[in-house]
mmCIF file of C-alpha atoms in Angstrom:
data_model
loop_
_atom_site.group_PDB
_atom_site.id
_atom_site.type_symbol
_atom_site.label_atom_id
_atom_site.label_comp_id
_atom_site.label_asym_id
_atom_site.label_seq_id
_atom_site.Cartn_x
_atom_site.Cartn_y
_atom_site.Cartn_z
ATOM 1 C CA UNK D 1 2.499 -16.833 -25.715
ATOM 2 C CA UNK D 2 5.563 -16.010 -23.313
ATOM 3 C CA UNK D 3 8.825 -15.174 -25.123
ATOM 4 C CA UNK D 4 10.170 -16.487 -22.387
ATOM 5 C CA UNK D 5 9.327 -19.939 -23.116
ATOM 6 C CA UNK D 6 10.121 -20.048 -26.801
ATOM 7 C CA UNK D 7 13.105 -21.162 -28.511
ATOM 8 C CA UNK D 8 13.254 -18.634 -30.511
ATOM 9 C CA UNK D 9 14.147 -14.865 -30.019
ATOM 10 C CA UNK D 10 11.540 -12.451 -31.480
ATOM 11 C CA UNK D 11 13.645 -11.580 -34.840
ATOM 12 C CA UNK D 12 13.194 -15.082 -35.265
ATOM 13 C CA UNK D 13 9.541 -15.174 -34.348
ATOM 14 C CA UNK D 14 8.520 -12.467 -36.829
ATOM 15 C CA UNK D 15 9.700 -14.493 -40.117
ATOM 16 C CA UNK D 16 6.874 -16.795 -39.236
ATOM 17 C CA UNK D 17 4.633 -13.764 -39.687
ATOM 18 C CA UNK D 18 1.402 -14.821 -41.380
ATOM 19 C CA UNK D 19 2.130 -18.524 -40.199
ATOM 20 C CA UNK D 20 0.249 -19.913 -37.304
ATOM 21 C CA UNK D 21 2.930 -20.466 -35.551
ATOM 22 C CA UNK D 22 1.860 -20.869 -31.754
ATOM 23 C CA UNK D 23 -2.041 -22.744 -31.654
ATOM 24 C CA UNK D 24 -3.619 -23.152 -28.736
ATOM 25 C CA UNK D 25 -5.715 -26.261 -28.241
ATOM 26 C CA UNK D 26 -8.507 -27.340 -25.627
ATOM 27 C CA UNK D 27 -9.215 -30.831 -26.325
ATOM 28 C CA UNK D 28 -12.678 -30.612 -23.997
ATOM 29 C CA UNK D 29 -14.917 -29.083 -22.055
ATOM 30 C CA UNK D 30 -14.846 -31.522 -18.977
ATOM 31 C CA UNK D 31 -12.455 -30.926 -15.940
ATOM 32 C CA UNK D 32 -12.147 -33.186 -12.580
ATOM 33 C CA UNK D 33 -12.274 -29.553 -10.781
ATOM 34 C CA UNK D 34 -15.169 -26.894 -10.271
ATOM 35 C CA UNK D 35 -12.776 -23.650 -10.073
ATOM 36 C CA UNK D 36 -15.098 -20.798 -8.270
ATOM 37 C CA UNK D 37 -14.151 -18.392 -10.867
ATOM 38 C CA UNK D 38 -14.328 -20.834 -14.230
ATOM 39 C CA UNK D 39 -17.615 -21.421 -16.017
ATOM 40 C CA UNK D 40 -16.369 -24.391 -18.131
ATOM 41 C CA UNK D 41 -18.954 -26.352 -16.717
ATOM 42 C CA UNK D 42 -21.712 -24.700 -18.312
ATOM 43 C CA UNK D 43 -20.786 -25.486 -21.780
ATOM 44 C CA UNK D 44 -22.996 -27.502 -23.576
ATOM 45 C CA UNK D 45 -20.120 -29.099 -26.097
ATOM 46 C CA UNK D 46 -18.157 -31.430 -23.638
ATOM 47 C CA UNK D 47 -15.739 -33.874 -25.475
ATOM 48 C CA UNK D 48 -13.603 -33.288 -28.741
ATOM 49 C CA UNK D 49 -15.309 -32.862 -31.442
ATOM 50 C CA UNK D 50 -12.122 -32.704 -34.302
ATOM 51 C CA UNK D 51 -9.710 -34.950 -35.614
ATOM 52 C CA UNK D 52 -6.727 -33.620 -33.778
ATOM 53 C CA UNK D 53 -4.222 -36.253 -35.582
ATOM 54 C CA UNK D 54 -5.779 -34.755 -39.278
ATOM 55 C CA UNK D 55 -5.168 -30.785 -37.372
ATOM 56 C CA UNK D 56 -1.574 -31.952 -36.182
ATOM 57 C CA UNK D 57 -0.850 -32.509 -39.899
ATOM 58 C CA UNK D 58 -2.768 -29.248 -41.313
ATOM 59 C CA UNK D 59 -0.568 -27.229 -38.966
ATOM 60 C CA UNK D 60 2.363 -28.649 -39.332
ATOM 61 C CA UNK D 61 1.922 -28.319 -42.763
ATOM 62 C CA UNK D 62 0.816 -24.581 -42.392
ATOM 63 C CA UNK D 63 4.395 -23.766 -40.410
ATOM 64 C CA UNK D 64 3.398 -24.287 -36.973
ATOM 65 C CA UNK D 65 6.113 -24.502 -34.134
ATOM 66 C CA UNK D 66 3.725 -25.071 -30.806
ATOM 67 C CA UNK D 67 1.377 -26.441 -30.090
ATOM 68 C CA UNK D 68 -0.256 -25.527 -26.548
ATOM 69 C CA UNK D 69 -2.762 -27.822 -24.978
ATOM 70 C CA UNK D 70 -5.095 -25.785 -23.001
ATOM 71 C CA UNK D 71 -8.353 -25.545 -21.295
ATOM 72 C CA UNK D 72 -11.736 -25.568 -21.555
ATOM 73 C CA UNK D 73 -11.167 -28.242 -18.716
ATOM 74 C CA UNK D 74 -8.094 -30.417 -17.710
ATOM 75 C CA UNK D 75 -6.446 -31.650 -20.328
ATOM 76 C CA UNK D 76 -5.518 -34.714 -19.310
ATOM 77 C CA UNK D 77 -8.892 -35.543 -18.476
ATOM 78 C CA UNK D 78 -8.580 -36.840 -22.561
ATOM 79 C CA UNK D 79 -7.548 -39.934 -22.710
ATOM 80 C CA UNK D 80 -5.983 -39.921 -25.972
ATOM 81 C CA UNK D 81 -3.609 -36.990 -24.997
ATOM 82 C CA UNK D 82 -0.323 -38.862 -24.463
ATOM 83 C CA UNK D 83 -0.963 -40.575 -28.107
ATOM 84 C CA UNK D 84 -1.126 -36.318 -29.322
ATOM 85 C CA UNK D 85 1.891 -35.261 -27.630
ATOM 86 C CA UNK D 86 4.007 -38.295 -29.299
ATOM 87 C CA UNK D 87 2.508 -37.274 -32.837
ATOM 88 C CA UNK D 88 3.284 -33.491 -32.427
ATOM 89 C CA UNK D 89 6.476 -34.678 -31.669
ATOM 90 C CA UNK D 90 7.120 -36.869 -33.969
ATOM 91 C CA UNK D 91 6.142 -34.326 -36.486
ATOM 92 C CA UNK D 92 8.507 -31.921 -35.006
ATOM 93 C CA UNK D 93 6.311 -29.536 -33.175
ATOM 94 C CA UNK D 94 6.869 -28.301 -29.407
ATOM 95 C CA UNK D 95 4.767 -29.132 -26.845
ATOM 96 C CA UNK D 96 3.374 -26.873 -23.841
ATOM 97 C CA UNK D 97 0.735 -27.187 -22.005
ATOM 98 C CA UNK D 98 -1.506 -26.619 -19.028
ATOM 99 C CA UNK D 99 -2.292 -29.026 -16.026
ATOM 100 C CA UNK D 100 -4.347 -28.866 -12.486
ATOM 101 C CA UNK D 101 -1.901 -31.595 -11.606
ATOM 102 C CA UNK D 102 -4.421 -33.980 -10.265
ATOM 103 C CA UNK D 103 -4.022 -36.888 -12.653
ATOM 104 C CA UNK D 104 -0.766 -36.778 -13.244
ATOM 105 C CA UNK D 105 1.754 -39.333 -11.426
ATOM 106 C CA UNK D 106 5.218 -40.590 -11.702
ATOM 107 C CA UNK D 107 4.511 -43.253 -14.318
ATOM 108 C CA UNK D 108 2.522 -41.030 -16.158
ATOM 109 C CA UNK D 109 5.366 -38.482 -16.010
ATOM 110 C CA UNK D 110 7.740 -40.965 -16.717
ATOM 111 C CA UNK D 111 5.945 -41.509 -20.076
ATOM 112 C CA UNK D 112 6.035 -37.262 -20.849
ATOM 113 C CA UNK D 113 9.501 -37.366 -20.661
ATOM 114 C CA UNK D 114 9.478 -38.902 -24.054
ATOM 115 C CA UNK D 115 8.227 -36.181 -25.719
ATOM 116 C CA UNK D 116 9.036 -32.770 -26.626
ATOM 117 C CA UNK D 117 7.568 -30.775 -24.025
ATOM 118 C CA UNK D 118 9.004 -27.847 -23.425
ATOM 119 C CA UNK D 119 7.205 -25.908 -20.809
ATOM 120 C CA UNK D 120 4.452 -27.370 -18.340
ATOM 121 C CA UNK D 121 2.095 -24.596 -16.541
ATOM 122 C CA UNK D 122 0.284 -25.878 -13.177
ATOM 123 C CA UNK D 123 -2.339 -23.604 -11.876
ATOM 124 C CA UNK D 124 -1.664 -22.893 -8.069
ATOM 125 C CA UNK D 125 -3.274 -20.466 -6.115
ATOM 126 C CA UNK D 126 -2.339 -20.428 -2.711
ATOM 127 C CA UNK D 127 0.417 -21.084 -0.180
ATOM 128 C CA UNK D 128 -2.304 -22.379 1.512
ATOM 129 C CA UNK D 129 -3.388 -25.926 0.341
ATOM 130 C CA UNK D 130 -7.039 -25.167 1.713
ATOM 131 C CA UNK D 131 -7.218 -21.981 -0.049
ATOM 132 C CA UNK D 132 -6.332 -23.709 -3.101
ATOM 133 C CA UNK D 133 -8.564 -26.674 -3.037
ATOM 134 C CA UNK D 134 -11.580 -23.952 -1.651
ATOM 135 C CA UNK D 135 -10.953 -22.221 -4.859
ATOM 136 C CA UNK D 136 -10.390 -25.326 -7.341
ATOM 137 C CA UNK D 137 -13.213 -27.376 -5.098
ATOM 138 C CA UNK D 138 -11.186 -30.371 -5.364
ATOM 139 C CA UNK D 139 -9.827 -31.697 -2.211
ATOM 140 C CA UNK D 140 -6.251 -32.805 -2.281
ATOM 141 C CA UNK D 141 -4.973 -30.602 -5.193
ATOM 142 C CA UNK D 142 -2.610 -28.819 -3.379
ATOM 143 C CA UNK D 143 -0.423 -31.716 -2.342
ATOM 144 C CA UNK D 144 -0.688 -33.498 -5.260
ATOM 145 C CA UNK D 145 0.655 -31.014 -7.513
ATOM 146 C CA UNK D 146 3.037 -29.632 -5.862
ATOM 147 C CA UNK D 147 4.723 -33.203 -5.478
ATOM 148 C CA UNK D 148 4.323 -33.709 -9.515
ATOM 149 C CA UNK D 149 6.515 -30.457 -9.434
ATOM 150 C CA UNK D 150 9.377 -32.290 -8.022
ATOM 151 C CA UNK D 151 9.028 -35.347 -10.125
ATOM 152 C CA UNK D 152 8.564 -33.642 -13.664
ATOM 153 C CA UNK D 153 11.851 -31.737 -12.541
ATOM 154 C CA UNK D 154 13.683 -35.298 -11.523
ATOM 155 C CA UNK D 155 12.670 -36.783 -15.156
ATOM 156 C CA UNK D 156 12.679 -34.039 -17.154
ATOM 157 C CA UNK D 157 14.904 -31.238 -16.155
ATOM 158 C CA UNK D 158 15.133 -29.111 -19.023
ATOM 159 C CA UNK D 159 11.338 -28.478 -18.909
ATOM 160 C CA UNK D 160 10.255 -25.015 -17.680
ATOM 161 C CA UNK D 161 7.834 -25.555 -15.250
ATOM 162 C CA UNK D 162 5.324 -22.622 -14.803
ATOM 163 C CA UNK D 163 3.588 -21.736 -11.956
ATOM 164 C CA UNK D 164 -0.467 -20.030 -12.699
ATOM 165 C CA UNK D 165 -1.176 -18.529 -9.239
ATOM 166 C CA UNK D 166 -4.589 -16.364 -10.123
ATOM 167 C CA UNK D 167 -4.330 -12.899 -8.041
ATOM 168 C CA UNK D 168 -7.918 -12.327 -5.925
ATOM 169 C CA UNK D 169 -9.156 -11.088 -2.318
ATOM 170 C CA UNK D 170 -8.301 -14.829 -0.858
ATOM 171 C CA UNK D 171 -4.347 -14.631 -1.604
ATOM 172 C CA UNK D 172 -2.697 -11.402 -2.639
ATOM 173 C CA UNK D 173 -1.989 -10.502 1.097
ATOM 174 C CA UNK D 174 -0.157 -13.982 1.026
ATOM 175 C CA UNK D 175 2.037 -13.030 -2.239
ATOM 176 C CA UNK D 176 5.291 -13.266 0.039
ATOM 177 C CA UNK D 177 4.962 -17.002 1.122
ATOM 178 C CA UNK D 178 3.834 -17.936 -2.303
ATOM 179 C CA UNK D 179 6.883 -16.877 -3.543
ATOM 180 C CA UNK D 180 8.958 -18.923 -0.412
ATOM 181 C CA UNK D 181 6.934 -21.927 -2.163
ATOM 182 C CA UNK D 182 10.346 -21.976 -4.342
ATOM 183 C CA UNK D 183 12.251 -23.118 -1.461
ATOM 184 C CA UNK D 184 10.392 -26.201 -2.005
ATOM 185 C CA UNK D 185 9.303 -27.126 -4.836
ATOM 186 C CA UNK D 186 11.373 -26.558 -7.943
ATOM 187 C CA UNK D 187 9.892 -24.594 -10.323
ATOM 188 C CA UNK D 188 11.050 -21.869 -12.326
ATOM 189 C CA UNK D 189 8.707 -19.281 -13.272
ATOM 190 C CA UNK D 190 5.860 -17.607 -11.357
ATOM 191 C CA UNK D 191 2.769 -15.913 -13.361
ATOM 192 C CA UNK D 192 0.290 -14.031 -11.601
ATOM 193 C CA UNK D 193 -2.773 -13.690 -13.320
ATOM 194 C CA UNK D 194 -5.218 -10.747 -12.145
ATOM 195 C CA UNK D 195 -8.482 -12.022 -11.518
ATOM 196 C CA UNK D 196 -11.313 -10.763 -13.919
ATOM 197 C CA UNK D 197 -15.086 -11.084 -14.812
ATOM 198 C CA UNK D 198 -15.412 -12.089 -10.869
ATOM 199 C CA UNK D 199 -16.035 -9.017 -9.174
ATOM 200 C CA UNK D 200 -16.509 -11.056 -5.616
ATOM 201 C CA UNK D 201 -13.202 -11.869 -5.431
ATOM 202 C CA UNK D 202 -11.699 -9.139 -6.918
ATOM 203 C CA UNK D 203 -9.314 -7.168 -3.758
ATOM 204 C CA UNK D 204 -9.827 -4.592 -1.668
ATOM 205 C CA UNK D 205 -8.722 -0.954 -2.191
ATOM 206 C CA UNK D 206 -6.128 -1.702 0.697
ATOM 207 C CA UNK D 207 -5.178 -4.762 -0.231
ATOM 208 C CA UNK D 208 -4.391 -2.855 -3.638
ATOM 209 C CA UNK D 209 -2.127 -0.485 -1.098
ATOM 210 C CA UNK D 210 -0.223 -3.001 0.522
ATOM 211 C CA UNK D 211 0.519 -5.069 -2.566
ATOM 212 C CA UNK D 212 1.985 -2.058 -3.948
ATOM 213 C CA UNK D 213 4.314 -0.978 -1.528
ATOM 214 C CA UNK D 214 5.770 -4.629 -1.537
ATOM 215 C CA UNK D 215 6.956 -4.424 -5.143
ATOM 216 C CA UNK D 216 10.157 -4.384 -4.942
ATOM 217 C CA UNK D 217 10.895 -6.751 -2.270
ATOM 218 C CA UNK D 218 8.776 -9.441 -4.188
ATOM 219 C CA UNK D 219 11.080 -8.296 -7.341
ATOM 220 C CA UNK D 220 13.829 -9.170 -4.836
ATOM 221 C CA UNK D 221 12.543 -12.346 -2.959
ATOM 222 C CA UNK D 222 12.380 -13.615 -6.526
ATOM 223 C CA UNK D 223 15.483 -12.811 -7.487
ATOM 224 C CA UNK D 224 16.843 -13.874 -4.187
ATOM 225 C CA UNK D 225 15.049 -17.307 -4.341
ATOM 226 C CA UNK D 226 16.065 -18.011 -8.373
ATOM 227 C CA UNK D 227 12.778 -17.582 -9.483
ATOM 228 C CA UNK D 228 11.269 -15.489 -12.423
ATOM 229 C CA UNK D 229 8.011 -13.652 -12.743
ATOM 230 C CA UNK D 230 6.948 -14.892 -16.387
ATOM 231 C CA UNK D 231 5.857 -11.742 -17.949
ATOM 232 C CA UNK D 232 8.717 -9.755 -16.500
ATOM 233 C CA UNK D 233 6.297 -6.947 -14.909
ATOM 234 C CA UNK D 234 4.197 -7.519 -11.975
ATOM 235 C CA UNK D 235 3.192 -3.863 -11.678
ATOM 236 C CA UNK D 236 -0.219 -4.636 -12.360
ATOM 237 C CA UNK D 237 -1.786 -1.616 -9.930
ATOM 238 C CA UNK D 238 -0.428 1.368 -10.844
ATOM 239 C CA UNK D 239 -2.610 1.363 -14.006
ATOM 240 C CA UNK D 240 -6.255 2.165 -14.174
ATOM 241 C CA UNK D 241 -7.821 -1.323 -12.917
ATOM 242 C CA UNK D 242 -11.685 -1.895 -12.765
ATOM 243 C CA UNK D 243 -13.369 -4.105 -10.533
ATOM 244 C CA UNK D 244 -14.094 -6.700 -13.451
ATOM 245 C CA UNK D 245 -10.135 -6.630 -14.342
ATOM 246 C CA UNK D 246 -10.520 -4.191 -17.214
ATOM 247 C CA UNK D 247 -7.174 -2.097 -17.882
ATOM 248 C CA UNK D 248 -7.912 0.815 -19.877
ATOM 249 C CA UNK D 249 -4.407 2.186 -20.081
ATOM 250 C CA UNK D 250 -4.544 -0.812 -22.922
ATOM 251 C CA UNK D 251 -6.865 1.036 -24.969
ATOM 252 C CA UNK D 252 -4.179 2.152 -27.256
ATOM 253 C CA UNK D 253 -2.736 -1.561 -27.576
ATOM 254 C CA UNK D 254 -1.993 -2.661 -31.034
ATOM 255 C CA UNK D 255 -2.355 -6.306 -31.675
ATOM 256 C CA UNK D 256 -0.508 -9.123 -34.056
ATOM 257 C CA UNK D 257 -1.804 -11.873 -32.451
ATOM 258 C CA UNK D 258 -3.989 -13.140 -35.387
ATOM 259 C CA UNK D 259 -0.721 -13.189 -37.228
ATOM 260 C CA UNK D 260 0.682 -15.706 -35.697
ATOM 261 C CA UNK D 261 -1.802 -17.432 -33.087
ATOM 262 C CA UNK D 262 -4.566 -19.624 -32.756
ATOM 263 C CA UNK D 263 -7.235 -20.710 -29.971
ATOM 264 C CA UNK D 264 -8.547 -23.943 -31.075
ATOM 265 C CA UNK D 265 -11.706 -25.296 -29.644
ATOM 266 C CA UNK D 266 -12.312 -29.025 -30.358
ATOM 267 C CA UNK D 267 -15.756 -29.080 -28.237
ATOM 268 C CA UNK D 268 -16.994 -27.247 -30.966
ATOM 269 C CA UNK D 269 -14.681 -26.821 -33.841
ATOM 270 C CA UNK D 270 -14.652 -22.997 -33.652
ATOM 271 C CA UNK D 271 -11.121 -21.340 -33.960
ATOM 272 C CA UNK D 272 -10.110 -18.232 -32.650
ATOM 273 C CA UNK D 273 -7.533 -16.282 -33.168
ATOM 274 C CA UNK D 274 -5.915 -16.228 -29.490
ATOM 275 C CA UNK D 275 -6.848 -17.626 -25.982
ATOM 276 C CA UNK D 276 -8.631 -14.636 -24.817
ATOM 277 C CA UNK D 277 -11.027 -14.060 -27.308
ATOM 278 C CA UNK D 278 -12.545 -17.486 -26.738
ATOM 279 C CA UNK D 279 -13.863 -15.854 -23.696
ATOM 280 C CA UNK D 280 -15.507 -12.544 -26.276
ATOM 281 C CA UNK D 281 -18.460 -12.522 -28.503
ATOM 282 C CA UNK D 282 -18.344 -15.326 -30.935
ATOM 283 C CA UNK D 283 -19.866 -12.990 -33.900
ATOM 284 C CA UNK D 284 -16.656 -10.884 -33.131
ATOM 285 C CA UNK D 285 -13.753 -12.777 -32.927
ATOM 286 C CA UNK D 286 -14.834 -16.504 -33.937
ATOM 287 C CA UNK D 287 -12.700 -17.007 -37.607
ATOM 288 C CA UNK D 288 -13.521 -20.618 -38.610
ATOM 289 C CA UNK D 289 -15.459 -24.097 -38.227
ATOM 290 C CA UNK D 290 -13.184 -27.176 -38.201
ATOM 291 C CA UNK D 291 -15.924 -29.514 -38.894
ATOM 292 C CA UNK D 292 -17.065 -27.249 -41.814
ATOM 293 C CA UNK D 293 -14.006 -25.528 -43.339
ATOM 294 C CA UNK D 294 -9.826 -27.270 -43.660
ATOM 295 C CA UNK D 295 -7.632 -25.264 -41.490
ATOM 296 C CA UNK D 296 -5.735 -23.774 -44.176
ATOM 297 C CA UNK D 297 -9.210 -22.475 -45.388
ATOM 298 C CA UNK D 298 -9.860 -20.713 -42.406
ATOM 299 C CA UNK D 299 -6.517 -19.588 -41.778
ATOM 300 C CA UNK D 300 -6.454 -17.748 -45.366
ATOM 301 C CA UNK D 301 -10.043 -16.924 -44.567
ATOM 302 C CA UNK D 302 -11.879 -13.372 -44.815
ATOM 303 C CA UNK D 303 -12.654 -13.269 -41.251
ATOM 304 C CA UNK D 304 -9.223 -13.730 -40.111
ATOM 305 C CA UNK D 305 -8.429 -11.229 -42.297
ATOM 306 C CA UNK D 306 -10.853 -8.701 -40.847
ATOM 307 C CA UNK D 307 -10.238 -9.602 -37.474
ATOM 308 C CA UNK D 308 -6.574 -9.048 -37.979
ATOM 309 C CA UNK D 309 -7.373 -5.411 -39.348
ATOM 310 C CA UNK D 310 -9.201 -4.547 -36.086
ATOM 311 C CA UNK D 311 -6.973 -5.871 -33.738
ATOM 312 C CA UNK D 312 -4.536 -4.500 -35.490
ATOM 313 C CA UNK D 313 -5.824 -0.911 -35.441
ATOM 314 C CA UNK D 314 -6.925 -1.219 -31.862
ATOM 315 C CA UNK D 315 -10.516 -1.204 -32.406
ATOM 316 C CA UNK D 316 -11.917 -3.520 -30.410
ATOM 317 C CA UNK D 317 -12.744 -3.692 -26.916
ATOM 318 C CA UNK D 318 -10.875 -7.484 -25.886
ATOM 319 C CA UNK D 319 -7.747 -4.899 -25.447
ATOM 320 C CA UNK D 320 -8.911 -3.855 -22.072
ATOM 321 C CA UNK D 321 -8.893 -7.455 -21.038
ATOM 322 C CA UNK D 322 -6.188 -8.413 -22.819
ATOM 323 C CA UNK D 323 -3.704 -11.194 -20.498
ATOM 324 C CA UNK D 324 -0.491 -10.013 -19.520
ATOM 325 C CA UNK D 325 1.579 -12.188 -21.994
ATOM 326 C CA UNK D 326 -0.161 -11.002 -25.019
ATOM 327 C CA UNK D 327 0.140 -7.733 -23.994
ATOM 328 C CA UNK D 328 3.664 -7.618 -23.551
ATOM 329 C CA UNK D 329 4.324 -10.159 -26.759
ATOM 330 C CA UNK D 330 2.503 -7.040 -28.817
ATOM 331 C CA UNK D 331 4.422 -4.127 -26.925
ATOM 332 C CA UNK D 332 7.733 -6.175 -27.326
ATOM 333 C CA UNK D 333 6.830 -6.842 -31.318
ATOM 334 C CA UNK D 334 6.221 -2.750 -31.823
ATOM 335 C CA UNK D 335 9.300 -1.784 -29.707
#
């Protein structure tokens, strides 16, 4: 959940406290691409499992103002996606959500523009279009989306448009001419992700070095070229960084998230209470079952309610792998 993608300011956000007002939803477990360091294809639960028109309505209902179509896999992969996007809006809900790119084209961009989409992320990871479609094993990624970048932009030009670019030992040393991909291609935020739970690609102590030393000019180049960094801090080094990703100057963090977010799984039906718990111990942070419990039982539920306590007293270990976004959407909330 970026502020910088909402509507609303944070005063604002906070009188939805207790509401779930930003859900996450990954509509299935299937995806066109084999990314090296994804393990979606190991899950047993493929397609959605939910009636996502009867949760549209629940969360509506329940005060939500986004919904965020995620993975699991590629979300357009679900052929019934377009037909959720013109509900949500139609019920007044904002749409985001998250794309490889491959299967979308001008027509079907043509049709998006209907809606009321207000941010699209594409996941790119390289300057390189090899290095990208080594790491997402799908030849021909690259070029297509970066041309759908141009074309959502020509028929939609109010929508943010996102740029996922996951930070390993195959591009960091390339940061610079990611960046100059701006001079092309017309989007308006970048987000580096660093890469965790894949110690292979994680970088090199000098790599580390050089990165560092570079942080201004890349806060420059950016600024030069008219385009953002999403979570507003790159500075991802200068804290205590394990090989697996783990930060542990967030072992203090304090977090709201279950106050106001959900990760909903349709696969399975489980619901979360943010996108990076799905990847934690489902006896810890798992709150509800869709196909056994309404979601305004499980959002009033005890274990949301417990979960909520920890999280909110720091006591659980998902801190020290918390993203970027939710970390700064909690430090910006305590400020």
């Amino acid at each position: 959940m970026y502020l910088k993608l909402l509507n609303e300011k944070l005063e604002e956000i906070k009188k939805y406290y207790e509401k779930p007002y930003y859900v996450y939803l990954s509509l299935s477990n299937m995806c066109n691409a084999n990314c090296i360091f994804c393990d979606v294809h190991t899950n047993k639960e493929k397609k959605c499992g939910i009636d996502v028109f009867s949760l549209i309505d629940e969360l509506a209902n329940l005060g939500t103002k986004y919904i965020h179509f995620t993975g699991g896999g590629e979300p357009f992969i679900n052929d019934d996606i377009l037909q959720y996007m013109d509900y949500c809006t139609k019920k007044g809900l904002n749409i985001i959500f998250i794309s490889n790119g491959y299967k979308l084209n001008e027509e079907k961009i043509k049709l998006l523009a209907r809606y009321n989409i207000k941010a699209i992320f594409f996941s790119i990871d390289s300057y390189k279009p090899e290095v990208h479609d080594n790491l997402r094993r799908l030849p021909g990624l690259w070029k297509i989306v970066t041309n759908n970048i141009n074309v959502i932009k020509r028929y939609m030009p109010n929508v943010k448009i996102v740029i996922n670019h996951v930070l390993n030992r195959e591009n960091i040393d390339d940061f610079e001419k990611f960046i100059n991909l701006k001079n092309e291609y017309n989007f308006d935020f970048i987000n580096p992700i660093v890469i965790k739970d894949y110690d292979e690609l994680f970088f090199t102590e000098q790599q580390i070095i050089n990165y560092n030393k570079k942080l201004n000019y890349y806060d420059e180049l950016a600024k030069e070229l008219g385009v953002e960094f999403l979570s507003g801090n790159i500075d991802f080094f200068t804290k205590d960084v394990s090989i697996f990703g783990d930060r542990s100057s967030n072992n203090d963090l304090r977090c709201v998230y279950p106050s106001f977010c959900l990760f909903i799984d349709a696969p399975t039906g489980y619901v979360y209470p943010c996108d990076c718990s799905i990847h934690r111990d489902k006896k810890v942070y798992k709150i509800g079952e869709l196909k056994e419990q309404s979601m305004e039982e499980i959002w009033n539920g005890e274990p949301r309610r417990v979960l909520k306590r920890k999280l909110l007293n720091s006591e659980l270990g998902c801190k020290t792998k918390c993203d970027e976004a939710n970390c700064q959407f909690n430090y910006s909330y305590f400020k």
